Amino acid sequence: MDITQHLFNNAPFMLTLTMGSFLLGTYIYKKSKISLLHPCIISMICIISFLKVFDIPYETYAEGSAFINFMLGPAVVSLGVLLYDQMKYLKGNVLSILTAVSVGSVIGVISVVILGRLFGLDSSLIVSMEPKSVTTPIALGISESYGGITSLTAVTVVICGMFGAVFGPKVLSVIGIKSPVAQGLSIGAASHGLGTARAMEIGAVEGAISGLSIGLMGVMTSVAVPVVHWFIENIF
Amino acid sequence: MIRGSFIILLFLFIGESISYFIGNIIPGSVIGMVLIFVSLTLKIVNPEHVRAVTEFLTKNMTIFFVPASIGIMKSWNIISANWFSLTFICISTTILIIMIVAFIQEKAEKLRKKKEIENQNI
């Protein structure tokens, strides 16, 4: 036991474990092409199994992997540059894009609150799910600000991302959406980066607009969550 | 690389500071994102100075999320007790958002095209 403590209880090991599991996950995902075998899911299973086998508490892992976790903040700031790069796709669509994403984010938050209450979920669970369509780093920030369980937020973000990436295009064809801008925008709004990866497979415009949608949805939801909370507290 | 990292971290720091002063209503990273976007549009920041760093960060975003997801270990009980409602809410609201956003955008585009045609006829 003492030996494992010395060997594993340090940042270099935790970082190696995290990146190694992720590389393995990426490899399996690319080889199998099964969307359920997403790199995140695989690395999650690998890391948790490892920690369980060697009886390492979560806190030790969190401490060791803090460096990767920190990168979330700079990654969000970088989305601003991505947004700037995609300005040209905004031409003529500014008003409709802003309307669509803001309505989408508000309804997204409200629907989670309504369904959560119908299911009788604890308020901390509902708060954790409110930012579930937003890219992870922003979602974690929102969830943390309102007393949500960030780990639960992280999990729901991945579920929504995977679901939208796999079934999003099908949903769009069922309701007969043909505009590339509408396709990219909606998949990015509901399924952030995972959706954007899929939208890029459909087309360049879809991918770029989807990337733009990630940032917009992040900002809109950051604003929508306190607004919806205020309405619930003061009006209902 | 150093210049790009400096700029990104500076914006993150400014964002975090503003977030602190407005009572953490909006995450500091989001404020930083908006500020750098505005600075790029106003040509305060040169996009070429930051591009190498931002490309690395945005292309590899998925892995940054892994440590947070391991936190599921801590809240495993609460998740397994509510797994059905959690999954149901995630899936149904995801479909809802896709439909609403796509519908509004598609309708707006059709409306605009219609107007353009009408204007041409006049």
Coordinates of C-alpha atoms in Angstrom, one line a residue:
Chain A
M1 CA 0.0 0.0 0.0
D2 CA 2.8 2.3 0.9
I3 CA 4.5 1.7 -2.4
T4 CA 1.4 2.6 -4.5
Q5 CA 1.1 5.7 -2.4
H6 CA 4.6 6.8 -3.3
L7 CA 4.3 5.7 -7.0
F8 CA 0.9 7.1 -7.9
N9 CA 0.3 10.0 -5.5
N10 CA 1.8 12.7 -7.6
A11 CA 1.0 15.0 -10.5
P12 CA 3.2 13.4 -13.2
F13 CA 1.5 10.1 -12.7
M14 CA -2.1 11.5 -12.6
L15 CA -1.4 13.5 -15.8
T16 CA 0.1 10.5 -17.5
L17 CA -2.9 8.4 -16.5
T18 CA -5.4 11.0 -17.7
M19 CA -3.7 11.6 -21.1
G20 CA -2.9 7.9 -21.6
S21 CA -6.5 6.9 -21.0
F22 CA -7.7 9.7 -23.3
L23 CA -5.3 8.5 -26.1
L24 CA -6.6 5.0 -25.6
G25 CA -10.1 6.3 -25.8
T26 CA -9.4 8.2 -29.0
Y27 CA -7.8 5.2 -30.5
I28 CA -10.8 2.9 -29.7
Y29 CA -13.3 5.6 -30.8
K30 CA -11.6 6.0 -34.2
K31 CA -11.2 2.3 -34.8
S32 CA -14.6 1.2 -33.7
K33 CA -16.5 4.3 -35.0
I34 CA -19.1 3.6 -32.3
S35 CA -20.3 6.9 -30.9
L36 CA -21.1 5.4 -27.6
L37 CA -17.4 4.6 -27.2
H38 CA -16.5 8.3 -26.9
P39 CA -13.0 9.1 -25.7
C40 CA -14.5 10.7 -22.6
I41 CA -16.5 7.7 -21.6
I42 CA -13.5 5.4 -22.1
S43 CA -11.0 7.5 -20.2
M44 CA -13.6 7.9 -17.5
I45 CA -14.0 4.1 -17.1
C46 CA -10.2 3.6 -17.3
I47 CA -9.3 6.2 -14.7
I48 CA -12.1 5.3 -12.2
S49 CA -11.3 1.6 -12.4
F50 CA -7.6 2.4 -11.8
L51 CA -8.4 4.6 -8.8
K52 CA -10.8 2.0 -7.4
V53 CA -8.3 -0.9 -7.8
F54 CA -5.5 1.0 -6.0
D55 CA -7.9 2.5 -3.5
I56 CA -6.9 6.1 -4.4
P57 CA -9.5 8.7 -3.2
Y58 CA -11.0 11.2 -5.7
E59 CA -9.4 14.2 -4.0
T60 CA -5.9 12.7 -4.7
Y61 CA -6.7 12.4 -8.3
A62 CA -8.2 15.9 -8.5
E63 CA -5.1 17.4 -6.9
G64 CA -2.8 15.6 -9.4
S65 CA -4.8 16.4 -12.5
A66 CA -5.5 20.0 -11.5
F67 CA -3.3 21.2 -14.4
I68 CA -5.6 19.7 -17.0
N69 CA -8.6 21.0 -15.2
F70 CA -7.2 24.5 -15.2
M71 CA -6.9 24.5 -19.0
L72 CA -10.7 24.7 -19.2
G73 CA -10.6 28.5 -18.4
P74 CA -8.1 29.4 -21.2
A75 CA -10.0 27.1 -23.5
V76 CA -13.2 29.1 -23.1
V77 CA -11.4 32.4 -23.6
S78 CA -10.1 30.9 -26.9
L79 CA -13.6 30.3 -28.1
G80 CA -13.9 34.1 -28.4
V81 CA -11.2 33.9 -31.1
L82 CA -13.0 31.1 -32.8
L83 CA -16.1 33.3 -32.7
Y84 CA -14.2 36.2 -34.3
D85 CA -12.9 33.9 -37.1
Q86 CA -16.4 32.9 -38.0
M87 CA -17.8 36.4 -38.2
K88 CA -18.3 36.2 -42.0
Y89 CA -20.9 33.5 -41.6
L90 CA -22.9 35.9 -39.5
K91 CA -23.6 38.3 -42.3
G92 CA -27.3 38.9 -42.8
N93 CA -28.1 36.2 -40.2
V94 CA -27.1 38.1 -37.0
L95 CA -30.7 38.8 -35.8
S96 CA -32.1 35.4 -36.6
I97 CA -29.0 33.6 -35.1
L98 CA -29.2 35.7 -31.9
T99 CA -33.0 35.1 -31.6
A100 CA -32.8 31.4 -32.3
V101 CA -30.0 30.8 -29.8
S102 CA -31.4 33.0 -27.0
V103 CA -34.8 31.4 -27.3
G104 CA -33.1 28.0 -27.4
S105 CA -31.1 28.6 -24.3
V106 CA -34.0 30.1 -22.3
I107 CA -36.3 27.2 -23.3
G108 CA -33.5 24.8 -22.6
V109 CA -33.1 26.0 -19.0
I110 CA -36.9 26.3 -18.4
S111 CA -37.6 22.8 -19.7
V112 CA -35.0 21.3 -17.4
V113 CA -36.5 23.1 -14.4
I114 CA -40.1 22.0 -15.3
L115 CA -39.1 18.4 -16.0
G116 CA -36.9 18.3 -13.0
R117 CA -39.7 19.4 -10.7
L118 CA -42.1 17.0 -12.3
F119 CA -39.7 14.2 -11.5
G120 CA -39.4 15.6 -8.0
L121 CA -35.6 16.1 -8.3
D122 CA -33.6 17.9 -5.7
S123 CA -32.9 21.5 -6.6
S124 CA -29.1 20.9 -6.6
L125 CA -29.7 18.3 -9.3
I126 CA -31.8 20.6 -11.3
V127 CA -29.2 23.4 -11.1
S128 CA -26.5 21.0 -12.2
M129 CA -28.5 20.1 -15.4
E130 CA -29.5 23.6 -16.4
P131 CA -26.3 24.4 -18.4
K132 CA -26.2 20.9 -19.9
S133 CA -26.2 22.0 -23.5
V134 CA -23.3 24.4 -23.0
T135 CA -19.7 23.6 -23.6
T136 CA -18.2 21.9 -20.5
P137 CA -15.9 24.7 -19.2
I138 CA -18.8 27.2 -19.3
A139 CA -21.3 24.7 -18.0
L140 CA -19.0 23.9 -15.0
G141 CA -18.7 27.6 -14.3
I142 CA -22.4 28.2 -14.4
S143 CA -23.2 25.1 -12.3
E144 CA -20.5 26.1 -9.7
S145 CA -21.9 29.6 -9.4
Y146 CA -25.4 28.3 -8.4
G147 CA -24.4 25.5 -6.1
G148 CA -24.8 22.7 -8.6
I149 CA -22.8 19.4 -8.5
T150 CA -20.1 20.1 -11.1
S151 CA -19.3 16.4 -11.7
L152 CA -23.0 15.7 -12.5
T153 CA -23.0 18.7 -14.8
A154 CA -19.9 17.3 -16.6
V155 CA -21.7 14.0 -17.1
T156 CA -24.9 15.5 -18.4
V157 CA -23.0 17.7 -20.8
V158 CA -21.4 14.7 -22.3
I159 CA -24.7 12.8 -22.5
C160 CA -26.3 15.7 -24.3
G161 CA -23.3 16.2 -26.6
M162 CA -23.2 12.6 -27.6
F163 CA -27.0 12.3 -28.1
G164 CA -27.1 15.4 -30.2
A165 CA -24.1 14.4 -32.3
V166 CA -25.6 11.0 -33.0
F167 CA -29.3 11.8 -33.4
G168 CA -29.2 15.5 -34.1
P169 CA -29.1 15.2 -37.9
K170 CA -31.9 12.6 -37.8
V171 CA -34.1 15.0 -35.7
L172 CA -33.4 17.8 -38.3
S173 CA -34.3 15.6 -41.3
V174 CA -37.6 14.5 -39.5
I175 CA -38.7 18.1 -39.1
G176 CA -37.4 19.0 -42.6
I177 CA -34.7 21.5 -41.9
K178 CA -32.6 22.1 -45.0
S179 CA -30.7 25.3 -44.3
P180 CA -27.0 24.6 -43.5
V181 CA -26.9 27.6 -41.1
A182 CA -30.0 26.2 -39.2
Q183 CA -28.5 22.7 -39.1
G184 CA -25.1 23.9 -37.7
L185 CA -26.6 26.4 -35.3
S186 CA -29.0 23.9 -33.8
I187 CA -26.6 21.1 -33.3
G188 CA -24.0 23.4 -31.8
A189 CA -26.6 25.0 -29.5
A190 CA -27.8 21.6 -28.2
S191 CA -24.6 19.6 -28.3
H192 CA -21.6 22.0 -28.1
G193 CA -18.2 20.6 -29.2
L194 CA -19.3 17.1 -29.7
G195 CA -22.1 18.3 -32.0
T196 CA -19.7 20.6 -33.8
A197 CA -17.4 17.7 -34.6
R198 CA -20.4 16.0 -36.2
A199 CA -21.6 19.2 -38.0
M200 CA -18.1 19.5 -39.5
E201 CA -18.7 16.1 -41.1
I202 CA -21.9 17.4 -42.7
G203 CA -20.2 20.5 -44.2
A204 CA -17.8 23.4 -43.6
V205 CA -20.5 26.0 -43.1
E206 CA -22.4 23.7 -40.8
G207 CA -19.2 23.2 -38.8
A208 CA -18.3 26.8 -38.5
I209 CA -21.8 28.0 -37.6
S210 CA -21.9 25.2 -35.0
G211 CA -18.7 26.5 -33.5
L212 CA -20.2 29.9 -33.3
S213 CA -23.2 28.5 -31.7
I214 CA -21.1 26.9 -28.9
G215 CA -19.9 30.4 -27.8
L216 CA -23.3 32.1 -28.2
M217 CA -25.1 29.3 -26.3
G218 CA -22.5 29.7 -23.5
V219 CA -23.0 33.4 -23.2
M220 CA -26.8 33.2 -23.5
T221 CA -27.2 30.4 -21.0
S222 CA -24.9 32.3 -18.5
V223 CA -27.4 35.1 -18.7
A224 CA -30.5 32.9 -19.0
V225 CA -29.9 30.9 -15.8
P226 CA -29.9 33.9 -13.4
V227 CA -32.9 35.4 -15.3
V228 CA -34.9 32.2 -15.1
H229 CA -34.0 31.8 -11.4
W230 CA -35.1 35.3 -10.7
F231 CA -38.5 34.7 -12.4
I232 CA -39.0 31.5 -10.5
E233 CA -38.2 33.1 -7.2
N234 CA -40.2 36.3 -7.7
I235 CA -43.2 35.2 -9.8
F236 CA -44.0 31.6 -9.0
Chain B
M1 CA 3.5 30.9 -27.9
I2 CA 4.4 32.9 -24.8
R3 CA 2.8 36.1 -26.1
G4 CA -0.4 34.2 -27.1
S5 CA -0.5 32.4 -23.7
F6 CA 0.0 35.8 -22.0
I7 CA -2.9 37.4 -23.8
I8 CA -5.3 34.5 -23.2
L9 CA -4.4 34.3 -19.5
L10 CA -4.6 38.1 -19.2
F11 CA -8.2 38.0 -20.5
L12 CA -9.0 35.1 -18.3
F13 CA -7.7 37.1 -15.3
I14 CA -9.6 40.2 -16.2
G15 CA -12.8 38.1 -16.7
E16 CA -12.3 36.4 -13.4
S17 CA -11.9 39.8 -11.7
I18 CA -15.0 41.2 -13.2
S19 CA -16.9 38.0 -12.4
Y20 CA -15.8 38.5 -8.7
F21 CA -17.0 42.1 -8.6
I22 CA -20.4 41.3 -10.1
G23 CA -21.0 38.5 -7.6
N24 CA -20.0 35.5 -9.8
I25 CA -23.2 35.7 -11.8
I26 CA -21.4 35.0 -15.1
P27 CA -18.3 32.7 -15.1
G28 CA -15.1 34.7 -15.5
S29 CA -14.0 32.6 -18.5
V30 CA -17.2 33.6 -20.4
I31 CA -16.5 37.3 -19.6
G32 CA -12.9 36.8 -20.9
M33 CA -14.3 35.2 -24.0
V34 CA -16.6 38.1 -24.7
L35 CA -13.8 40.6 -24.0
I36 CA -11.3 39.0 -26.3
F37 CA -13.9 38.8 -29.0
V38 CA -14.7 42.6 -28.6
S39 CA -10.9 43.4 -28.5
L40 CA -10.4 41.4 -31.7
T41 CA -13.2 43.2 -33.5
L42 CA -11.9 46.6 -32.3
K43 CA -8.4 45.5 -33.5
I44 CA -7.0 46.0 -30.0
V45 CA -5.7 42.4 -30.2
N46 CA -4.0 40.9 -33.3
P47 CA -5.6 37.5 -34.0
E48 CA -2.2 36.2 -35.4
H49 CA -0.6 36.7 -31.9
V50 CA -3.1 34.3 -30.2
R51 CA -4.0 31.9 -33.0
A52 CA -1.4 29.2 -32.3
V53 CA -2.5 29.0 -28.6
T54 CA -6.2 29.2 -29.2
E55 CA -6.1 26.5 -31.9
F56 CA -4.3 24.2 -29.6
L57 CA -6.8 24.9 -26.8
T58 CA -10.0 24.6 -28.9
K59 CA -9.0 21.6 -30.8
N60 CA -8.1 19.6 -27.7
M61 CA -10.9 20.8 -25.5
T62 CA -12.3 17.4 -24.9
I63 CA -9.5 16.2 -22.7
F64 CA -9.7 19.2 -20.4
F65 CA -13.1 18.0 -19.3
V66 CA -11.9 14.5 -18.2
P67 CA -10.8 15.4 -14.6
A68 CA -14.2 17.1 -13.9
S69 CA -16.0 14.0 -15.1
I70 CA -14.1 11.8 -12.7
G71 CA -16.0 13.7 -10.0
I72 CA -18.8 11.4 -10.9
M73 CA -17.2 9.1 -8.3
K74 CA -18.2 11.6 -5.6
S75 CA -21.8 11.9 -6.7
W76 CA -22.3 8.3 -7.9
N77 CA -25.0 7.6 -5.3
I78 CA -27.2 10.6 -6.3
I79 CA -26.7 9.8 -10.0
S80 CA -27.6 6.1 -9.8
A81 CA -30.6 6.9 -7.6
N82 CA -32.0 9.3 -10.3
W83 CA -30.5 7.8 -13.5
F84 CA -33.9 7.5 -15.3
S85 CA -35.1 11.1 -14.8
L86 CA -31.6 12.4 -15.5
T87 CA -31.3 10.6 -18.8
F88 CA -34.8 11.4 -19.8
I89 CA -34.4 15.1 -19.1
C90 CA -31.1 15.2 -21.0
I91 CA -32.4 13.5 -24.1
S92 CA -35.8 15.2 -24.3
T93 CA -34.4 18.8 -23.8
T94 CA -31.6 18.2 -26.3
I95 CA -34.2 17.2 -28.9
L96 CA -36.3 20.3 -27.9
I97 CA -33.4 22.7 -28.3
I98 CA -32.3 21.3 -31.7
M99 CA -35.9 21.6 -33.0
I100 CA -36.5 25.1 -31.7
V101 CA -33.2 26.7 -32.8
A102 CA -33.3 25.0 -36.2
F103 CA -37.0 26.0 -36.7
I104 CA -36.4 29.7 -35.9
Q105 CA -33.3 30.0 -38.1
E106 CA -34.9 28.2 -41.0
K107 CA -38.1 30.3 -40.9
A108 CA -36.1 33.5 -40.6
E109 CA -34.1 32.6 -43.7
K110 CA -37.2 31.8 -45.7
L111 CA -38.8 35.0 -44.7
R112 CA -35.7 37.0 -45.7
K113 CA -35.5 35.3 -49.1
K114 CA -39.2 36.0 -49.7
K115 CA -38.7 39.7 -48.9
E116 CA -35.7 39.8 -51.2
I117 CA -37.8 38.4 -54.1
E118 CA -40.6 40.8 -53.4
N119 CA -38.1 43.8 -53.4
Q120 CA -36.7 42.6 -56.7
N121 CA -40.2 42.5 -58.2
I122 CA -40.9 46.1 -57.1

